[in-house]
Amino acid sequence: MPTLILDNGSFSIKGGYATDDDPRLIPNFVTRTKRTKRVYVGDLIDTSTDLSGLYYRSPFERGFLTKWDCQLAVWDRVFSNDVLRCAPASTDLIVSEPMFNFGQIQRSMDEIVFEEYKFASLVRAPATRLAVIGAGQTIYGDSGGEPECVLVVDVGHSFAYVVPYYRGKQISKGVRRVDVGGRMLTSYLKETVSFRYWDMMDETYIMNAVKEKCCFVSSDFYRDLDAARGCIGGHGDKNALGLDYVLPDFTNSKCGYIKGQGGAAEQQMADAEAQVLPLCNERFAIPEALFHPADVGLEQGGIHQAVVQAAMACDESLRGVLMANILLVGGTASLPGLERRLQSEVQAMSPYRVCVSVPEDPATGAWQGGRLLAQGQEVPKEATYSPATVAEWRLTRAQYQEMGPDRAAAHFMKFI
């Protein structure tokens, strides 16, 4: 029976079968265009040529799944023959959920999976728990086994979570959350460029593309800030940190491009008078909010402080190993320079040796862990502990109907 792995993120769904090498990324929201008022569900937004001033409706609110009508519309699209071609009655499902998910939301998800879609079985776990599976290959490479202790730093769309694990079990007293994620950074970038250059407050789709293509995490913020002094985009003295981002015309380009790197779209738009967004210190000042949330008005420490606090909240015998096995995952973790900056900041605060590891694609780290779980490859036989197998973790539809929603929720809690 095929197993479908669904990393149900608040920005995108990473979906695919256990036999796939990589997942398919589907936007997890419903959008409506400003001019034509057309509604697009999930990946159908890619078929639109009117991407200016989109209205977004997300199933998630403050990181938790609350709008089930919106989520069901996206899932219907994901399971359809046009996307994943899923037949739920003959498919096992592994799905991710937010950290410390509310019991009512968990029961609603179980009910919808078994009663609405009638999946054959279900495994439900936080994305950080799935990311731990197979972490040894990322941390140690092909030469080592699976670590007993892993400190997962999940920098997602809504929040950044720091979660310590020991032998596959979450150490709840060490969990920390920073209320800065990809959505906050995109909004911060919109406000900054709207104040300085063009009014981009309604252009979430475009500014998210600008953030992903242009922003990076500085290894020395004040040095780069001094180097960027007087820089305005790619003009003037051609500062190495400055660049020009050509805004889209929605005919030749949908989300714009960096000037000089636009390829065919740049050649087609060469004769037209394109709007250019100059960027310089915005490129590294925006992601700095991950380390200094006070920049966006939040009275809390950055992710480096959360990492140290999480490790120090655990038993003293585990702290050094946790610091040496930091796993950085999540869509926002793809920002260039974040791994190196996090390691240097944590090392400066910690008496232990710090090592930060990042999967090849941090955004799909949880999905890859779910794929390994489905294949029965959570931990090799030579490991020093015996983790739960997917057969033990899995809850069938018959078992759910026999146990009821409350006992089903308790079943999944045993493995977190």
Coordinates of C-alpha atoms in Angstrom, one line a residue:
M1 CA 0.0 0.0 0.0
P2 CA 1.5 3.4 -0.9
T3 CA 2.4 5.9 1.8
L4 CA 1.7 9.6 1.3
I5 CA 3.9 12.0 3.3
L6 CA 2.3 15.5 3.8
D7 CA 4.4 18.2 5.6
N8 CA 1.4 20.5 6.1
G9 CA 3.2 23.9 6.6
S10 CA 1.5 27.2 7.0
F11 CA 3.1 28.6 3.8
S12 CA 3.4 25.5 1.6
I13 CA 2.6 21.8 1.6
K14 CA 5.4 19.5 0.9
G15 CA 3.7 16.4 -0.5
G16 CA 4.9 13.1 -2.1
Y17 CA 5.0 9.4 -1.8
A18 CA 7.6 7.3 0.0
T19 CA 8.9 6.1 -3.3
D20 CA 9.6 9.7 -4.5
D21 CA 13.0 11.3 -4.1
D22 CA 11.7 14.8 -3.5
P23 CA 8.3 16.2 -2.6
R24 CA 6.1 18.5 -4.6
L25 CA 5.7 22.0 -3.1
I26 CA 2.1 23.3 -3.2
P27 CA 1.1 26.8 -1.8
N28 CA -1.1 26.2 1.3
F29 CA -3.5 29.1 0.8
V30 CA -6.4 30.3 -1.4
T31 CA -5.8 33.5 -3.3
R32 CA -8.0 36.0 -5.0
T33 CA -6.8 38.5 -7.6
K34 CA -7.4 42.2 -7.1
R35 CA -8.4 43.1 -10.6
T36 CA -10.3 40.1 -12.0
K37 CA -11.5 38.7 -8.6
R38 CA -10.7 35.2 -9.7
V39 CA -10.0 32.6 -6.9
Y40 CA -7.1 30.2 -7.1
V41 CA -6.6 27.2 -4.8
G42 CA -3.1 26.0 -4.0
D43 CA -0.8 25.7 -7.0
L44 CA -3.4 27.0 -9.4
I45 CA -2.0 30.5 -8.6
D46 CA 0.9 29.5 -11.0
T47 CA -1.6 29.7 -13.9
S48 CA -2.5 33.3 -13.2
T49 CA -0.9 36.2 -14.9
D50 CA -2.4 38.8 -12.6
L51 CA -0.3 38.5 -9.5
S52 CA -0.4 42.2 -8.4
G53 CA -2.2 42.9 -5.1
L54 CA -3.3 39.3 -4.3
Y55 CA -5.6 38.7 -1.4
Y56 CA -4.5 35.7 0.7
R57 CA -6.6 33.3 2.8
S58 CA -4.5 30.9 4.8
P59 CA -5.8 27.9 6.8
F60 CA -3.4 28.9 9.6
E61 CA -3.8 31.6 12.2
R62 CA -0.8 32.3 14.4
G63 CA 0.7 29.1 13.4
F64 CA -2.3 26.8 14.1
L65 CA -4.7 25.2 11.7
T66 CA -8.1 26.9 12.4
K67 CA -9.8 27.5 9.0
W68 CA -10.8 23.9 8.0
D69 CA -12.9 25.0 5.0
C70 CA -9.8 26.6 3.5
Q71 CA -7.6 23.7 4.3
L72 CA -10.0 21.2 2.9
A73 CA -10.1 23.1 -0.4
V74 CA -6.3 23.0 -0.6
W75 CA -6.2 19.3 0.3
D76 CA -8.9 18.5 -2.3
R77 CA -6.6 20.0 -4.8
V78 CA -3.5 18.3 -3.5
F79 CA -5.2 14.8 -3.5
S80 CA -6.7 15.3 -7.0
N81 CA -5.5 13.6 -10.2
D82 CA -3.9 16.9 -11.3
V83 CA -1.4 17.0 -8.4
L84 CA -0.7 13.8 -6.3
R85 CA -3.3 11.4 -7.8
C86 CA -4.1 10.1 -4.3
A87 CA -6.8 7.4 -3.6
P88 CA -7.2 7.8 0.2
A89 CA -9.0 4.6 0.9
S90 CA -5.9 2.6 -0.3
T91 CA -3.2 5.0 1.0
D92 CA -1.4 5.4 4.3
L93 CA -0.9 9.0 5.4
I94 CA 2.0 10.6 7.4
V95 CA 1.1 14.2 8.2
S96 CA 2.9 16.9 10.2
E97 CA 1.3 19.3 12.7
P98 CA 2.5 22.4 14.7
M99 CA 4.3 22.1 18.0
F100 CA 2.1 21.9 21.0
N101 CA -1.0 21.6 18.8
F102 CA -4.3 22.1 20.5
G103 CA -6.2 18.9 21.3
Q104 CA -9.4 20.1 19.5
I105 CA -7.4 20.7 16.3
Q106 CA -5.7 17.3 16.6
R107 CA -9.1 15.6 17.0
S108 CA -10.5 17.5 14.1
M109 CA -7.6 16.5 11.9
D110 CA -8.0 12.8 12.9
E111 CA -11.7 13.0 12.2
I112 CA -11.3 14.6 8.8
V113 CA -8.5 12.2 7.7
F114 CA -10.5 9.1 8.7
E115 CA -14.2 10.2 8.2
E116 CA -14.0 12.8 5.4
Y117 CA -11.2 11.3 3.3
K118 CA -11.2 7.7 4.7
F119 CA -7.5 7.2 4.6
A120 CA -6.4 3.6 5.4
S121 CA -4.1 4.7 8.3
L122 CA -2.5 7.8 9.8
V123 CA 0.7 8.9 11.5
R124 CA 0.6 12.4 12.9
A125 CA 3.7 14.1 14.4
P126 CA 5.3 17.6 14.7
A127 CA 7.5 18.6 11.8
T128 CA 10.5 18.7 14.2
R129 CA 9.9 15.1 15.2
L130 CA 9.9 14.0 11.6
A131 CA 13.1 16.0 10.9
V132 CA 15.0 14.1 13.6
I133 CA 14.5 10.9 11.6
G134 CA 17.6 10.4 9.5
A135 CA 19.4 13.4 11.0
G136 CA 22.5 11.3 11.4
Q137 CA 23.2 11.5 7.7
T138 CA 23.1 15.3 7.8
I139 CA 25.1 15.6 11.0
Y140 CA 27.6 12.9 10.6
G141 CA 27.5 12.1 6.9
D142 CA 27.6 8.6 5.5
S143 CA 30.2 7.5 8.0
G144 CA 28.2 7.8 11.2
G145 CA 25.0 6.4 12.7
E146 CA 22.0 8.2 14.3
P147 CA 22.7 10.6 17.2
E148 CA 20.9 10.0 20.5
C149 CA 20.6 13.8 21.1
V150 CA 19.5 16.3 18.5
L151 CA 18.6 20.0 18.9
V152 CA 16.2 20.9 16.1
V153 CA 15.9 24.6 15.1
D154 CA 12.9 24.8 12.8
V155 CA 12.7 28.3 11.3
G156 CA 9.3 28.3 9.5
H157 CA 6.8 30.7 8.1
S158 CA 5.0 31.6 11.4
F159 CA 7.6 31.0 14.1
A160 CA 11.0 29.6 14.9
Y161 CA 11.0 26.6 17.2
V162 CA 13.9 25.1 19.1
V163 CA 13.2 21.6 20.2
P164 CA 15.7 19.2 22.0
Y165 CA 15.3 15.4 21.4
Y166 CA 16.8 12.5 23.3
R167 CA 16.5 9.1 21.8
G168 CA 13.6 10.2 19.7
K169 CA 11.6 11.7 22.5
Q170 CA 10.9 15.4 22.9
I171 CA 12.3 17.1 26.0
S172 CA 9.4 19.4 26.6
K173 CA 11.0 21.6 29.3
G174 CA 13.6 22.6 26.7
V175 CA 11.3 23.8 23.9
R176 CA 11.6 27.4 23.0
R177 CA 9.8 29.6 20.5
V178 CA 10.8 32.8 18.8
D179 CA 7.8 34.7 17.2
V180 CA 9.8 35.6 14.0
G181 CA 9.4 33.6 10.8
G182 CA 9.2 34.0 7.1
R183 CA 5.9 35.9 7.1
M184 CA 7.3 38.4 9.6
L185 CA 10.4 39.0 7.5
T186 CA 8.3 39.5 4.3
S187 CA 6.1 42.0 6.1
Y188 CA 9.1 43.8 7.5
L189 CA 10.6 44.0 4.0
K190 CA 7.4 45.3 2.5
E191 CA 7.2 48.1 5.1
T192 CA 10.9 49.0 4.7
V193 CA 10.9 49.3 0.9
S194 CA 7.4 51.0 0.9
F195 CA 8.9 53.7 3.2
R196 CA 12.1 54.2 1.1
Y197 CA 11.1 53.5 -2.5
W198 CA 7.9 52.1 -4.0
D199 CA 4.6 51.3 -2.2
M200 CA 4.7 47.5 -2.0
M201 CA 2.4 47.0 0.9
D202 CA -0.1 45.0 -1.2
E203 CA 2.5 43.0 -3.1
T204 CA 3.1 40.1 -0.8
Y205 CA 3.7 37.6 -3.6
I206 CA 6.4 39.8 -5.2
M207 CA 8.1 40.8 -2.0
N208 CA 8.3 37.2 -0.9
A209 CA 10.2 36.5 -4.1
V210 CA 12.4 39.5 -3.5
K211 CA 13.2 38.1 0.0
E212 CA 14.0 34.6 -1.3
K213 CA 16.2 35.9 -4.1
C214 CA 18.0 38.8 -2.6
C215 CA 18.2 38.6 1.2
F216 CA 21.0 36.9 3.2
V217 CA 22.1 36.7 6.8
S218 CA 25.2 38.8 7.5
S219 CA 28.1 37.2 9.4
D220 CA 29.1 40.6 10.7
F221 CA 26.1 43.0 10.7
Y222 CA 27.9 46.2 11.7
R223 CA 30.7 45.7 9.2
D224 CA 28.3 45.2 6.3
L225 CA 26.2 48.1 7.5
D226 CA 29.2 50.3 7.4
A227 CA 30.2 49.0 4.0
A228 CA 26.7 49.7 2.7
R229 CA 26.7 53.3 3.8
G230 CA 25.6 55.6 0.9
C231 CA 24.7 52.6 -1.3
I232 CA 21.5 52.8 -3.3
G233 CA 20.9 49.6 -5.2
G234 CA 23.3 48.9 -8.0
H235 CA 23.9 52.6 -8.8
G236 CA 26.7 55.0 -7.9
D237 CA 29.9 53.4 -6.8
K238 CA 28.7 49.8 -7.6
N239 CA 28.8 48.7 -4.0
A240 CA 29.2 44.9 -3.8
L241 CA 26.2 44.7 -1.5
G242 CA 23.9 46.7 -3.8
L243 CA 21.7 45.4 -6.5
D244 CA 18.6 46.3 -8.6
Y245 CA 15.6 44.2 -8.6
V246 CA 13.4 44.6 -11.7
L247 CA 9.7 44.4 -10.8
P248 CA 7.5 42.2 -13.0
D249 CA 5.4 43.4 -15.8
F250 CA 3.2 40.2 -15.6
T251 CA 3.7 39.6 -19.2
N252 CA 7.4 38.6 -19.6
S253 CA 8.0 38.1 -15.9
K254 CA 5.7 37.0 -13.1
C255 CA 7.7 37.8 -10.0
G256 CA 10.6 39.9 -11.3
Y257 CA 14.4 39.2 -11.4
I258 CA 17.7 40.6 -10.2
K259 CA 19.1 42.9 -12.9
G260 CA 21.7 41.1 -14.9
Q261 CA 20.3 37.7 -14.0
G262 CA 16.9 37.8 -15.7
G263 CA 17.8 35.6 -18.7
A264 CA 15.1 35.6 -21.5
A265 CA 12.7 37.8 -19.5
E266 CA 15.4 40.5 -19.2
Q267 CA 16.0 40.4 -22.9
Q268 CA 12.3 40.7 -23.6
M269 CA 11.9 43.6 -21.2
A270 CA 15.0 45.4 -22.3
D271 CA 13.2 47.8 -24.6
A272 CA 10.5 48.6 -22.1
E273 CA 10.8 51.0 -19.2
A274 CA 10.9 48.6 -16.3
Q275 CA 10.4 49.7 -12.7
V276 CA 13.5 49.0 -10.6
L277 CA 13.6 48.4 -6.9
P278 CA 17.1 49.3 -5.5
L279 CA 18.3 47.2 -2.6
C280 CA 21.3 47.4 -0.4
N281 CA 21.3 47.2 3.4
E282 CA 17.7 45.9 3.2
R283 CA 19.2 42.6 2.0
F284 CA 20.8 41.8 5.3
A285 CA 19.0 44.1 7.8
I286 CA 15.7 42.3 7.3
P287 CA 16.9 38.8 8.3
E288 CA 18.7 40.4 11.3
A289 CA 15.3 40.3 13.0
L290 CA 15.8 36.6 13.6
F291 CA 18.6 37.5 16.0
H292 CA 17.2 40.8 17.2
P293 CA 13.4 40.5 17.4
A294 CA 13.3 44.0 19.0
D295 CA 13.8 45.3 15.5
V296 CA 10.2 44.4 14.8
G297 CA 8.9 45.3 18.2
L298 CA 9.1 41.9 19.9
E299 CA 10.4 41.8 23.5
Q300 CA 12.2 38.5 23.3
G301 CA 15.6 37.1 22.5
G302 CA 16.8 35.9 19.1
I303 CA 17.1 32.3 17.9
H304 CA 20.7 32.0 19.1
Q305 CA 19.6 32.8 22.6
A306 CA 16.7 30.4 22.3
V307 CA 19.1 27.6 21.3
V308 CA 21.3 28.3 24.4
Q309 CA 18.3 28.4 26.7
A310 CA 16.8 25.2 25.3
A311 CA 20.1 23.3 25.8
M312 CA 20.6 24.7 29.3
A313 CA 17.1 23.7 30.3
C314 CA 18.0 20.0 29.7
D315 CA 20.0 17.8 32.0
E316 CA 23.7 18.7 32.3
S317 CA 24.8 15.4 30.8
L318 CA 23.0 16.2 27.5
R319 CA 24.0 19.8 27.0
G320 CA 27.3 19.3 25.3
V321 CA 25.9 16.6 22.9
L322 CA 22.9 18.8 22.0
M323 CA 25.1 21.7 21.2
A324 CA 27.2 19.5 18.9
N325 CA 24.1 18.2 17.1
I326 CA 22.1 21.3 16.1
L327 CA 19.9 20.6 13.1
L328 CA 18.7 23.6 11.2
V329 CA 15.5 23.1 9.1
G330 CA 12.5 25.0 7.8
G331 CA 11.8 27.1 4.8
T332 CA 13.4 30.3 6.2
A333 CA 16.5 28.3 7.1
S334 CA 17.3 28.5 3.4
L335 CA 18.5 32.1 3.8
P336 CA 22.2 32.2 2.8
G337 CA 24.5 32.6 5.7
L338 CA 22.1 31.6 8.5
E339 CA 23.9 28.4 9.3
R340 CA 27.3 30.1 9.8
R341 CA 25.8 33.1 11.7
L342 CA 23.8 30.9 14.1
Q343 CA 26.9 28.7 14.8
S344 CA 29.1 31.8 15.6
E345 CA 26.5 33.4 17.8
V346 CA 25.7 30.3 19.8
Q347 CA 29.4 29.4 20.1
A348 CA 30.1 32.9 21.6
M349 CA 27.5 32.1 24.4
S350 CA 28.2 28.5 25.0
P351 CA 31.1 26.7 26.8
Y352 CA 30.6 23.6 24.7
R353 CA 31.7 23.0 21.1
V354 CA 28.9 24.0 18.8
C355 CA 28.1 22.4 15.4
V356 CA 25.2 23.5 13.2
S357 CA 24.2 21.1 10.4
V358 CA 21.7 21.8 7.6
P359 CA 20.1 19.3 5.2
E360 CA 20.6 19.8 1.4
D361 CA 17.1 21.4 1.3
P362 CA 16.1 22.6 4.8
A363 CA 12.5 23.3 3.6
T364 CA 11.9 19.5 3.0
G365 CA 13.8 18.2 6.0
A366 CA 10.6 17.1 7.8
W367 CA 9.2 15.5 4.6
Q368 CA 12.5 13.5 4.0
G369 CA 12.2 12.3 7.6
G370 CA 8.7 11.1 7.0
R371 CA 9.8 9.3 3.9
L372 CA 12.5 7.4 5.9
L373 CA 10.0 6.6 8.5
A374 CA 7.6 5.1 5.9
Q375 CA 10.5 3.1 4.5
G376 CA 11.3 1.7 8.0
Q377 CA 14.7 3.5 8.1
E378 CA 14.3 5.6 11.2
V379 CA 17.4 4.2 13.1
P380 CA 19.8 1.5 11.9
K381 CA 20.1 -1.8 13.9
E382 CA 23.4 -0.9 15.5
A383 CA 21.8 2.1 17.3
T384 CA 21.9 2.2 21.1
Y385 CA 18.2 2.5 21.4
S386 CA 15.1 0.9 19.9
P387 CA 12.7 3.5 18.4
A388 CA 9.1 3.0 17.5
T389 CA 8.6 1.5 14.1
V390 CA 6.1 2.9 11.6
A391 CA 3.9 -0.1 12.2
E392 CA 3.6 0.7 15.9
W393 CA 3.2 4.4 15.3
R394 CA 0.5 4.0 12.6
L395 CA -3.2 4.1 13.5
T396 CA -5.5 2.3 11.1
R397 CA -9.1 3.5 10.4
A398 CA -10.5 0.4 12.1
Q399 CA -8.5 1.2 15.2
Y400 CA -9.6 4.8 15.2
Q401 CA -13.3 3.8 15.0
E402 CA -12.8 1.4 17.9
M403 CA -10.7 3.7 20.1
G404 CA -12.5 7.0 19.5
P405 CA -10.9 10.5 19.0
D406 CA -9.5 10.9 22.6
R407 CA -7.7 7.6 22.7
A408 CA -6.4 8.2 19.2
A409 CA -4.9 11.5 20.2
A410 CA -3.3 9.8 23.2
H411 CA -1.9 7.1 20.9
F412 CA 0.1 9.6 18.9
M413 CA 1.4 11.4 22.0
K414 CA 3.3 8.3 23.0
F415 CA 5.7 8.7 20.1
I416 CA 6.4 12.4 20.5

